[in-house]
Each structure stands twice: as C-alpha cells, then as structure tokens.
Amino acid sequence: MKILLAVLGLITAFAVVPIDTRPLGSYSHPTVDHAASVARFAAVTEAERDSTMLDARSTLFDHGVRTPRVVVLLHGFTNSPRQFRELGQQLFDRGYNVLVPRLPEHGLRAGDVAALKTLTAERYRDYADRAVDDARGLGDSIMVIGLS
C-alpha cells in the first residue's frame, strides 16, 4: 500500500509541477522579404529531394508576392505535409500564402520510424523557429495551425 501511495504521489507531482522550458528559448532568424522566404523554401526542398518521399516533402502554396496573411500548417507526428494538401489548397484559394514544413525525420524514403527516436525538444524548437522565420517574409500576419 505504501508503495502504491508513493507511486501515485510521484505521478501527481509530475502532473502538477511545470517543466522548466527556459533552456528551450527561441532563436529567431526571420526572413526579411518574400524572395528570401522563397529562397529558404527552395533550399529546404533541395535538401529533402534525395531522402524524402515526393508526396511527403515540405509544401509551399505561394501567390508569388507577400500576402496580408500567411498560414503555417504543422502536420501530425508520424505524418507528413500531404496531411494538409487539401486544407492548404483551400486556404491558398482564399488568398493566403501557406507553408507546410515537414517535421524532422518524417516522410523519409527509408520509412524507418526508428529515426523518430532521435527527435528532441531542441530539434522541435528549431523546427518551429525555422517555420515561423521562413513564413515571416510570406505575409504580414502569421497564423500557425498544428495537429498532434
């Protein structure tokens, strides 16, 4: 009984004590204009070319100019940008530029989910920083929507 109470106490403590996220501060390097954002996206897609399945690569729905709003769609864990293909197109049709960056280690041609074990909070922070930084030049106001 004492062991059970101790375990329940530990679970409760972990549930109520906030995790210190100060070491995960953002390191922002936003693009300054539309051309810079498009160039960064081109570099990302070039880097994904050999390792990532074609329909799982990062996606950009771009009007060719900076729009009043840009939407960043973050796909779910173990999924890929194809998850937002239809929604991205609908938002684009409504006048938004839309960026759907691929999560690290997702959509790989090798298809080995064991690669996901290399993901860390720092890699997710860097991914989120990069997504918002890349979107900065695509629109005046950034909206981020994600799953998972």
PDB file of C-alpha atoms in Angstrom:
ATOM      1  CA  MET A   1       0.000   0.000   0.000  1.00  0.00           C
ATOM      2  CA  LYS A   2       2.840   2.407   0.851  1.00  0.00           C
ATOM      3  CA  ILE A   3       4.485   1.702  -2.493  1.00  0.00           C
ATOM      4  CA  LEU A   4       1.235   2.399  -4.330  1.00  0.00           C
ATOM      5  CA  LEU A   5       0.822   5.713  -2.485  1.00  0.00           C
ATOM      6  CA  ALA A   6       4.429   6.647  -3.267  1.00  0.00           C
ATOM      7  CA  VAL A   7       3.925   5.903  -6.969  1.00  0.00           C
ATOM      8  CA  LEU A   8       0.672   7.888  -7.036  1.00  0.00           C
ATOM      9  CA  GLY A   9       2.454  10.751  -5.261  1.00  0.00           C
ATOM     10  CA  LEU A  10       5.209  10.785  -7.891  1.00  0.00           C
ATOM     11  CA  ILE A  11       2.706  10.700 -10.746  1.00  0.00           C
ATOM     12  CA  THR A  12       0.781  13.570  -9.171  1.00  0.00           C
ATOM     13  CA  ALA A  13       3.973  15.578  -8.663  1.00  0.00           C
ATOM     14  CA  PHE A  14       4.976  15.128 -12.315  1.00  0.00           C
ATOM     15  CA  ALA A  15       1.466  16.113 -13.417  1.00  0.00           C
ATOM     16  CA  VAL A  16       1.373  19.363 -11.422  1.00  0.00           C
ATOM     17  CA  VAL A  17       4.973  20.550 -11.346  1.00  0.00           C
ATOM     18  CA  PRO A  18       5.670  22.540 -14.514  1.00  0.00           C
ATOM     19  CA  ILE A  19       8.613  21.591 -16.662  1.00  0.00           C
ATOM     20  CA  ASP A  20      11.311  24.253 -16.917  1.00  0.00           C
ATOM     21  CA  THR A  21      11.303  25.310 -20.572  1.00  0.00           C
ATOM     22  CA  ARG A  22      13.706  28.251 -20.179  1.00  0.00           C
ATOM     23  CA  PRO A  23      16.550  26.318 -21.843  1.00  0.00           C
ATOM     24  CA  LEU A  24      14.306  25.976 -24.914  1.00  0.00           C
ATOM     25  CA  GLY A  25      14.193  29.681 -25.705  1.00  0.00           C
ATOM     26  CA  SER A  26      13.569  30.680 -29.280  1.00  0.00           C
ATOM     27  CA  TYR A  27      16.448  31.557 -31.623  1.00  0.00           C
ATOM     28  CA  SER A  28      14.747  33.592 -34.296  1.00  0.00           C
ATOM     29  CA  HIS A  29      16.310  34.460 -37.666  1.00  0.00           C
ATOM     30  CA  PRO A  30      13.314  35.671 -39.706  1.00  0.00           C
ATOM     31  CA  THR A  31      13.406  36.281 -43.418  1.00  0.00           C
ATOM     32  CA  VAL A  32      13.116  39.909 -44.417  1.00  0.00           C
ATOM     33  CA  ASP A  33      11.055  39.649 -47.581  1.00  0.00           C
ATOM     34  CA  HIS A  34       9.149  37.341 -49.894  1.00  0.00           C
ATOM     35  CA  ALA A  35      12.164  36.484 -52.063  1.00  0.00           C
ATOM     36  CA  ALA A  36      14.198  35.419 -49.015  1.00  0.00           C
ATOM     37  CA  SER A  37      11.380  33.171 -47.791  1.00  0.00           C
ATOM     38  CA  VAL A  38      11.044  31.537 -51.199  1.00  0.00           C
ATOM     39  CA  ALA A  39      14.808  31.039 -51.385  1.00  0.00           C
ATOM     40  CA  ARG A  40      14.847  29.377 -47.962  1.00  0.00           C
ATOM     41  CA  PHE A  41      11.992  27.115 -49.031  1.00  0.00           C
ATOM     42  CA  ALA A  42      13.883  26.169 -52.200  1.00  0.00           C
ATOM     43  CA  ALA A  43      16.909  25.226 -50.079  1.00  0.00           C
ATOM     44  CA  VAL A  44      14.703  23.068 -47.832  1.00  0.00           C
ATOM     45  CA  THR A  45      13.126  21.224 -50.748  1.00  0.00           C
ATOM     46  CA  GLU A  46      16.538  20.679 -52.321  1.00  0.00           C
ATOM     47  CA  ALA A  47      17.783  19.167 -49.059  1.00  0.00           C
ATOM     48  CA  GLU A  48      14.696  16.904 -48.893  1.00  0.00           C
ATOM     49  CA  ARG A  49      14.975  15.752 -52.511  1.00  0.00           C
ATOM     50  CA  ASP A  50      17.060  12.617 -52.025  1.00  0.00           C
ATOM     51  CA  SER A  51      15.866  11.489 -48.597  1.00  0.00           C
ATOM     52  CA  THR A  52      12.150  12.238 -48.559  1.00  0.00           C
ATOM     53  CA  MET A  53       9.210  10.680 -50.385  1.00  0.00           C
ATOM     54  CA  LEU A  54       7.955  13.013 -53.118  1.00  0.00           C
ATOM     55  CA  ASP A  55       4.460  13.458 -51.661  1.00  0.00           C
ATOM     56  CA  ALA A  56       5.828  13.901 -48.110  1.00  0.00           C
ATOM     57  CA  ARG A  57       8.068  16.909 -48.790  1.00  0.00           C
ATOM     58  CA  SER A  58       7.576  20.383 -47.392  1.00  0.00           C
ATOM     59  CA  THR A  59       4.972  22.305 -49.357  1.00  0.00           C
ATOM     60  CA  LEU A  60       4.521  25.970 -50.203  1.00  0.00           C
ATOM     61  CA  PHE A  61       1.340  27.385 -51.698  1.00  0.00           C
ATOM     62  CA  ASP A  62       2.637  30.758 -52.892  1.00  0.00           C
ATOM     63  CA  HIS A  63       0.923  33.633 -54.686  1.00  0.00           C
ATOM     64  CA  GLY A  64       4.301  34.980 -55.784  1.00  0.00           C
ATOM     65  CA  VAL A  65       4.007  38.033 -53.530  1.00  0.00           C
ATOM     66  CA  ARG A  66       3.720  38.793 -49.830  1.00  0.00           C
ATOM     67  CA  THR A  67       0.091  38.453 -48.723  1.00  0.00           C
ATOM     68  CA  PRO A  68      -1.698  40.068 -45.767  1.00  0.00           C
ATOM     69  CA  ARG A  69      -1.733  36.684 -44.010  1.00  0.00           C
ATOM     70  CA  VAL A  70       0.342  33.528 -44.189  1.00  0.00           C
ATOM     71  CA  VAL A  71      -0.695  30.244 -42.618  1.00  0.00           C
ATOM     72  CA  VAL A  72       1.835  27.725 -41.333  1.00  0.00           C
ATOM     73  CA  LEU A  73       0.342  24.221 -41.106  1.00  0.00           C
ATOM     74  CA  LEU A  74       2.232  21.810 -38.852  1.00  0.00           C
ATOM     75  CA  HIS A  75       1.384  18.199 -39.646  1.00  0.00           C
ATOM     76  CA  GLY A  76       0.936  15.486 -37.054  1.00  0.00           C
ATOM     77  CA  PHE A  77       3.522  13.190 -35.554  1.00  0.00           C
ATOM     78  CA  THR A  78       4.338  10.281 -37.929  1.00  0.00           C
ATOM     79  CA  ASN A  79       2.500  12.060 -40.753  1.00  0.00           C
ATOM     80  CA  SER A  80       3.774  14.443 -43.441  1.00  0.00           C
ATOM     81  CA  PRO A  81       2.812  17.658 -45.251  1.00  0.00           C
ATOM     82  CA  ARG A  82       0.479  15.651 -47.502  1.00  0.00           C
ATOM     83  CA  GLN A  83      -1.871  15.630 -44.482  1.00  0.00           C
ATOM     84  CA  PHE A  84      -2.622  19.298 -45.239  1.00  0.00           C
ATOM     85  CA  ARG A  85      -2.719  19.166 -49.041  1.00  0.00           C
ATOM     86  CA  GLU A  86      -6.452  19.910 -49.323  1.00  0.00           C
ATOM     87  CA  LEU A  87      -6.645  22.446 -46.491  1.00  0.00           C
ATOM     88  CA  GLY A  88      -3.538  24.199 -47.791  1.00  0.00           C
ATOM     89  CA  GLN A  89      -5.106  24.492 -51.235  1.00  0.00           C
ATOM     90  CA  GLN A  90      -8.361  25.850 -49.770  1.00  0.00           C
ATOM     91  CA  LEU A  91      -6.505  28.489 -47.751  1.00  0.00           C
ATOM     92  CA  PHE A  92      -4.423  29.391 -50.803  1.00  0.00           C
ATOM     93  CA  ASP A  93      -7.617  29.764 -52.860  1.00  0.00           C
ATOM     94  CA  ARG A  94      -8.825  32.247 -50.216  1.00  0.00           C
ATOM     95  CA  GLY A  95      -5.754  34.427 -50.725  1.00  0.00           C
ATOM     96  CA  TYR A  96      -3.302  33.151 -48.112  1.00  0.00           C
ATOM     97  CA  ASN A  97       0.246  32.057 -48.701  1.00  0.00           C
ATOM     98  CA  VAL A  98       0.550  28.676 -46.990  1.00  0.00           C
ATOM     99  CA  LEU A  99       3.676  26.946 -45.710  1.00  0.00           C
ATOM    100  CA  VAL A 100       3.599  23.281 -44.673  1.00  0.00           C
ATOM    101  CA  PRO A 101       7.052  22.342 -43.367  1.00  0.00           C
ATOM    102  CA  ARG A 102       7.962  18.686 -42.901  1.00  0.00           C
ATOM    103  CA  LEU A 103       8.751  17.610 -39.353  1.00  0.00           C
ATOM    104  CA  PRO A 104      12.304  16.291 -38.923  1.00  0.00           C
ATOM    105  CA  GLU A 105      12.706  12.567 -39.659  1.00  0.00           C
ATOM    106  CA  HIS A 106       9.195  12.311 -41.169  1.00  0.00           C
ATOM    107  CA  GLY A 107       8.295  11.091 -44.652  1.00  0.00           C
ATOM    108  CA  LEU A 108      11.687   9.527 -45.250  1.00  0.00           C
ATOM    109  CA  ARG A 109      12.112   7.151 -48.180  1.00  0.00           C
ATOM    110  CA  ALA A 110      13.661   4.570 -45.871  1.00  0.00           C
ATOM    111  CA  GLY A 111      10.365   4.532 -43.958  1.00  0.00           C
ATOM    112  CA  ASP A 112      12.081   3.613 -40.698  1.00  0.00           C
ATOM    113  CA  VAL A 113      10.084   5.019 -37.785  1.00  0.00           C
ATOM    114  CA  ALA A 114      13.066   4.261 -35.543  1.00  0.00           C
ATOM    115  CA  ALA A 115      14.509   7.528 -36.890  1.00  0.00           C
ATOM    116  CA  LEU A 116      11.921   9.332 -34.761  1.00  0.00           C
ATOM    117  CA  LYS A 117      13.808   8.355 -31.605  1.00  0.00           C
ATOM    118  CA  THR A 118      16.451  10.929 -32.498  1.00  0.00           C
ATOM    119  CA  LEU A 119      13.968  13.775 -32.051  1.00  0.00           C
ATOM    120  CA  THR A 120      14.496  16.061 -29.080  1.00  0.00           C
ATOM    121  CA  ALA A 121      12.771  19.101 -27.638  1.00  0.00           C
ATOM    122  CA  GLU A 122      15.597  21.183 -29.081  1.00  0.00           C
ATOM    123  CA  ARG A 123      15.030  19.836 -32.585  1.00  0.00           C
ATOM    124  CA  TYR A 124      11.318  20.617 -32.309  1.00  0.00           C
ATOM    125  CA  ARG A 125      12.156  24.126 -31.089  1.00  0.00           C
ATOM    126  CA  ASP A 126      14.486  24.623 -34.052  1.00  0.00           C
ATOM    127  CA  TYR A 127      11.801  23.294 -36.406  1.00  0.00           C
ATOM    128  CA  ALA A 128       9.171  25.694 -35.029  1.00  0.00           C
ATOM    129  CA  ASP A 129      11.602  28.628 -35.097  1.00  0.00           C
ATOM    130  CA  ARG A 130      12.504  27.869 -38.699  1.00  0.00           C
ATOM    131  CA  ALA A 131       8.862  27.506 -39.782  1.00  0.00           C
ATOM    132  CA  VAL A 132       7.873  30.895 -38.378  1.00  0.00           C
ATOM    133  CA  ASP A 133      11.113  32.530 -39.550  1.00  0.00           C
ATOM    134  CA  ASP A 134      10.557  31.236 -43.089  1.00  0.00           C
ATOM    135  CA  ALA A 135       6.936  32.408 -43.056  1.00  0.00           C
ATOM    136  CA  ARG A 136       7.871  35.947 -41.940  1.00  0.00           C
ATOM    137  CA  GLY A 137       8.569  37.109 -45.483  1.00  0.00           C
ATOM    138  CA  LEU A 138       5.488  35.434 -46.953  1.00  0.00           C
ATOM    139  CA  GLY A 139       2.883  37.557 -45.180  1.00  0.00           C
ATOM    140  CA  ASP A 140       2.224  40.418 -42.786  1.00  0.00           C
ATOM    141  CA  SER A 141       0.481  38.273 -40.181  1.00  0.00           C
ATOM    142  CA  ILE A 142       1.394  34.648 -39.401  1.00  0.00           C
ATOM    143  CA  MET A 143      -1.136  32.088 -38.219  1.00  0.00           C
ATOM    144  CA  VAL A 144       0.108  28.686 -37.070  1.00  0.00           C
ATOM    145  CA  ILE A 145      -2.159  25.613 -37.030  1.00  0.00           C
ATOM    146  CA  GLY A 146      -0.983  22.193 -35.978  1.00  0.00           C
ATOM    147  CA  LEU A 147      -2.083  18.658 -35.228  1.00  0.00           C
ATOM    148  CA  SER A 148      -0.835  16.083 -32.755  1.00  0.00           C
TER     149      SER A 148
END
